[in-house]
Tab-separated table of N, CA and C in Angstrom:
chain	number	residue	atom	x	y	z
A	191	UNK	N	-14.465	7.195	-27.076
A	191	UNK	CA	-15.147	6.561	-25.953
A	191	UNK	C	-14.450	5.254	-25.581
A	192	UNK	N	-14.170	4.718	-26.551
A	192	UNK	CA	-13.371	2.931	-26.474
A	192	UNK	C	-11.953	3.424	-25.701
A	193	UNK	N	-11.310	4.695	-25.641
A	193	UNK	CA	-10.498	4.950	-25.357
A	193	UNK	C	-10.473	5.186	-24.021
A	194	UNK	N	-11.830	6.143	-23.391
A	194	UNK	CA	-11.914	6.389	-21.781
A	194	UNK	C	-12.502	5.067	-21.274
A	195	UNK	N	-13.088	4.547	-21.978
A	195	UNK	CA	-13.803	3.185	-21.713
A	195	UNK	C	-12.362	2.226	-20.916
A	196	UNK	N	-10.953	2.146	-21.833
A	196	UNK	CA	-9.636	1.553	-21.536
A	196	UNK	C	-9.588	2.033	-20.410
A	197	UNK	N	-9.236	2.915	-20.275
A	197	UNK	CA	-8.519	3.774	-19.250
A	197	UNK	C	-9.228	4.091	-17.933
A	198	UNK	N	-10.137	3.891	-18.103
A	198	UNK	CA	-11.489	4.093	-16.861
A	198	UNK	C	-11.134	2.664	-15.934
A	199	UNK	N	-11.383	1.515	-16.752
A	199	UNK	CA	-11.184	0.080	-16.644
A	199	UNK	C	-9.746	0.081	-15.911
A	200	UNK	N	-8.872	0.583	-16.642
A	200	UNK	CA	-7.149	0.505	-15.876
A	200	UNK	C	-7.071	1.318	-14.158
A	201	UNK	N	-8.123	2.223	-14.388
A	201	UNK	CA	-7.953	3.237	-12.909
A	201	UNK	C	-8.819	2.367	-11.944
A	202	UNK	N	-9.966	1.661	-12.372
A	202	UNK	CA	-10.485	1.354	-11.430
A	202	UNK	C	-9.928	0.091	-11.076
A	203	UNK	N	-9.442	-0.595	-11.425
A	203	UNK	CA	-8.046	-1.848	-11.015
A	203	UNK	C	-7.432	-1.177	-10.034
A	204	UNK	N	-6.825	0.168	-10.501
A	204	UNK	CA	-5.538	0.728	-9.465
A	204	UNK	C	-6.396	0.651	-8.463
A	205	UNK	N	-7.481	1.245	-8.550
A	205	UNK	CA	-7.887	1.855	-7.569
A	205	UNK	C	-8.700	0.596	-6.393
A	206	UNK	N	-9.089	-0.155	-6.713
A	206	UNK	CA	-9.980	-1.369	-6.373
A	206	UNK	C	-8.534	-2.499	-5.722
A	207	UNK	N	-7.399	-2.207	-6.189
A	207	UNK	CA	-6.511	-3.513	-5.879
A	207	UNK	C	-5.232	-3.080	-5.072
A	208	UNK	N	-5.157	-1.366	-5.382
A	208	UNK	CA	-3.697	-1.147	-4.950
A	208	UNK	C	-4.223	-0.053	-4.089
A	209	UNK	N	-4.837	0.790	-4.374
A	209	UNK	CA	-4.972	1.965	-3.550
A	209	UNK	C	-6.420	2.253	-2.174
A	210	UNK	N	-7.707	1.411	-2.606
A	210	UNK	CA	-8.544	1.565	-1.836
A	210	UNK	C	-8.984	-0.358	-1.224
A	211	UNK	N	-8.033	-0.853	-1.475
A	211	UNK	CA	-8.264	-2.177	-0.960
A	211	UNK	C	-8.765	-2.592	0.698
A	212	UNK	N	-8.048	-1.517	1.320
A	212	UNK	CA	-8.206	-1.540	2.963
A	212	UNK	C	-7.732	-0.569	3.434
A	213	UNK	N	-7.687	0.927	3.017
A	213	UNK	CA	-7.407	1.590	3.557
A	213	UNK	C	-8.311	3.034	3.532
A	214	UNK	N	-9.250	2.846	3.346
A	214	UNK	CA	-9.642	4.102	2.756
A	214	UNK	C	-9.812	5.251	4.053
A	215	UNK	N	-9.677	5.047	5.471
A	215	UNK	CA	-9.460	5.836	6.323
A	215	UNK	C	-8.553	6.708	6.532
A	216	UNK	N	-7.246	5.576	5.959
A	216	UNK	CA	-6.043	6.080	6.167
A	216	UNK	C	-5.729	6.893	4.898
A	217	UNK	N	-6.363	6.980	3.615
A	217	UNK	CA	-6.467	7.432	2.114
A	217	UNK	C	-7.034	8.890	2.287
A	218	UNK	N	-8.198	8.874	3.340
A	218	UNK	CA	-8.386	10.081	3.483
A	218	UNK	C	-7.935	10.953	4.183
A	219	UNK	N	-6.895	10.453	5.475
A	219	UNK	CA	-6.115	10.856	6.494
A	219	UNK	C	-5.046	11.280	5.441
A	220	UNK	N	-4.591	10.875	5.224
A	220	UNK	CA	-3.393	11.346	3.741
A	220	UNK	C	-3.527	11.996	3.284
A	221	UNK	N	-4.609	12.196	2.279
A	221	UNK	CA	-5.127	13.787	1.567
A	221	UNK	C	-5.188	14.592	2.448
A	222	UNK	N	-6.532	14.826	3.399
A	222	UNK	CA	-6.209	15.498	4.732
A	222	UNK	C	-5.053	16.275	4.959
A	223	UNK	N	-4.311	15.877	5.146
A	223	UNK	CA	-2.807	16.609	5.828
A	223	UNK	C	-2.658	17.562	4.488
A	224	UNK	N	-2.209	16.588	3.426
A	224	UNK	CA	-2.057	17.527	2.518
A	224	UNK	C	-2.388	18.913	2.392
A	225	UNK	N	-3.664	18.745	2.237
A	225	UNK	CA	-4.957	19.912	2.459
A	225	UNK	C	-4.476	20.878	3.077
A	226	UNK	N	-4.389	20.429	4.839
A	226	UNK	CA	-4.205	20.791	5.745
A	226	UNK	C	-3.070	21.756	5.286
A	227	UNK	N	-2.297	21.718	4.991
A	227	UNK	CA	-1.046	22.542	4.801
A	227	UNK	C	-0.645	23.176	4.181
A	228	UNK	N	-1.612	22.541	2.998
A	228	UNK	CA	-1.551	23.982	1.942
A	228	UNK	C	-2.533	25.238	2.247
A	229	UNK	N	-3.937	25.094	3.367
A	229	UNK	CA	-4.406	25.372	3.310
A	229	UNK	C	-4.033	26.556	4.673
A	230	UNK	N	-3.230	26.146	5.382
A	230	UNK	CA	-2.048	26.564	6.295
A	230	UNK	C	-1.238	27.746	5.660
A	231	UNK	N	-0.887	27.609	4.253
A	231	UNK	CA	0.627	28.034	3.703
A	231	UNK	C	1.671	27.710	4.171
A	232	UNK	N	1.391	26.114	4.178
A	232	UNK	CA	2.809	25.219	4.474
A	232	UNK	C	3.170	24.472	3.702
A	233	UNK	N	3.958	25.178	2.866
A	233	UNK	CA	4.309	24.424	1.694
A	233	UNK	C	5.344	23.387	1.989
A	234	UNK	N	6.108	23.150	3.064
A	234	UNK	CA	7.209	22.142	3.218
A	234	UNK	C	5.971	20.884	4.033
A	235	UNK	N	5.335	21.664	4.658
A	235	UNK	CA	4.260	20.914	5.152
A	235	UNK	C	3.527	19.640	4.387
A	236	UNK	N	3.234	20.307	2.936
A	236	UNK	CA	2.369	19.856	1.962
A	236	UNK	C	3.186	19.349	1.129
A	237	UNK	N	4.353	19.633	0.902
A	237	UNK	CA	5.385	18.244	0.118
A	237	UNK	C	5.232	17.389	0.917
A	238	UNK	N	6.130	16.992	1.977
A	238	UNK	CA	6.114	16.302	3.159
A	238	UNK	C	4.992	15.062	2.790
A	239	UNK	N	3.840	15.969	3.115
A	239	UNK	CA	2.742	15.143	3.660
A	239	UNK	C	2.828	14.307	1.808
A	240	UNK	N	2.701	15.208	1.146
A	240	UNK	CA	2.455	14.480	-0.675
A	240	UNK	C	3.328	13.241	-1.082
A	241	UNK	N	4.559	13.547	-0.413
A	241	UNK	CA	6.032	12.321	-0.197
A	241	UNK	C	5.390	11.621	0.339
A	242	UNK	N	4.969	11.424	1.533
A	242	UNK	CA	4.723	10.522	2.541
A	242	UNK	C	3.544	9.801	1.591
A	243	UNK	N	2.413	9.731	1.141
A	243	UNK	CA	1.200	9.681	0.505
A	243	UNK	C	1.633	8.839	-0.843
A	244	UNK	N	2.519	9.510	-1.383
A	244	UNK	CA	3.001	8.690	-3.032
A	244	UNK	C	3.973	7.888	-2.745
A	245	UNK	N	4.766	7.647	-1.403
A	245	UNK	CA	5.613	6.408	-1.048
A	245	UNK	C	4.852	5.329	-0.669
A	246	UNK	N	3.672	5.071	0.089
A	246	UNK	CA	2.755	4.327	0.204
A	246	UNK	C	2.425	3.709	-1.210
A	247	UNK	N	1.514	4.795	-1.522
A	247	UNK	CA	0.763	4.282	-3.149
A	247	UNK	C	2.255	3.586	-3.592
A	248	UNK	N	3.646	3.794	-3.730
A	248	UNK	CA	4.305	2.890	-4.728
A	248	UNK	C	4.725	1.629	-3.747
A	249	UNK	N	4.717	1.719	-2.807
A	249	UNK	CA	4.593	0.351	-1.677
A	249	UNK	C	3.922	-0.626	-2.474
A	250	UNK	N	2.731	-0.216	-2.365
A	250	UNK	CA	1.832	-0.895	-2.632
A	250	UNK	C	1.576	-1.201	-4.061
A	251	UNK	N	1.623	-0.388	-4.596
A	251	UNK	CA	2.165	-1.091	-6.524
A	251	UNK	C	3.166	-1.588	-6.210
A	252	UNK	N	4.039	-2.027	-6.129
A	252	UNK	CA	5.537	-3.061	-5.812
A	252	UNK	C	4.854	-4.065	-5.036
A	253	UNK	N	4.466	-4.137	-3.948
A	253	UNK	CA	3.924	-5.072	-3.958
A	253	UNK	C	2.553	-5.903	-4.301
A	254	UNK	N	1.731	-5.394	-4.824
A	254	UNK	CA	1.203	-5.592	-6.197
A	254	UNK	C	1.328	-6.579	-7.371
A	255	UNK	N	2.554	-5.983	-7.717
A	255	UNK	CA	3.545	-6.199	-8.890
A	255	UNK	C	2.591	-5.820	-10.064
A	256	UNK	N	2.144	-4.463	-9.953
A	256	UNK	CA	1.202	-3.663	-11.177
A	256	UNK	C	2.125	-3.155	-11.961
A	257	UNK	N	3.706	-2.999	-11.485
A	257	UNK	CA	4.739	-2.321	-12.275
A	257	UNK	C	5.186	-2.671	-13.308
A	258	UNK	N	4.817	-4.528	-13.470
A	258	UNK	CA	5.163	-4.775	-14.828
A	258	UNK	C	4.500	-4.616	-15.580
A	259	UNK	N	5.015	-4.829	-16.820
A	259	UNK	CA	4.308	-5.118	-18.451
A	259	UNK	C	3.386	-6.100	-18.059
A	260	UNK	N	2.596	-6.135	-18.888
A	260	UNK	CA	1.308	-6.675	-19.697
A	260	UNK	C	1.767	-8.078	-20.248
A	261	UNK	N	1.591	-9.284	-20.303
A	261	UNK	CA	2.540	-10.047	-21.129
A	261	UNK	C	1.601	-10.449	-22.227
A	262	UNK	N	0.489	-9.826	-22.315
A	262	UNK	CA	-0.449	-10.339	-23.419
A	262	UNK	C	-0.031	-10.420	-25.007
């Protein structure tokens, strides 16, 4: 439990600072497509859109700066 307890705590940071800070329209517009294309059988479709989606999210960790170590 002390263990999901960690890790629960670490996602909801990501999630609270890097990923749903001000965008959550555009978070769901993103999945969306995804969806959209697999649900299509567009698989170049649904990379595409998944690229586009995880270049953001690391935007935004970089600028962040969540990428470093811990210095504790």
């Amino acid at each position: 439990i002390k263990l999901y307890s960690r890790m629960r705590s670490k996602i909801d940071v990501f999630w609270n600072e890097v990923v749903n800070e001000d965008r959550p329209d555009e978070i769901y517009e993103e999945h969306k497509a995804i969806l959209d294309a697999m649900k299509a059988g567009d698989a170049d479709g649904a990379r595409k859109a998944s690229e586009r989606h995880l270049m953001i999210i690391l935007e935004r960790l970089q600028q962040g700066d969540l990428l470093t170590a811990p210095t504790n």
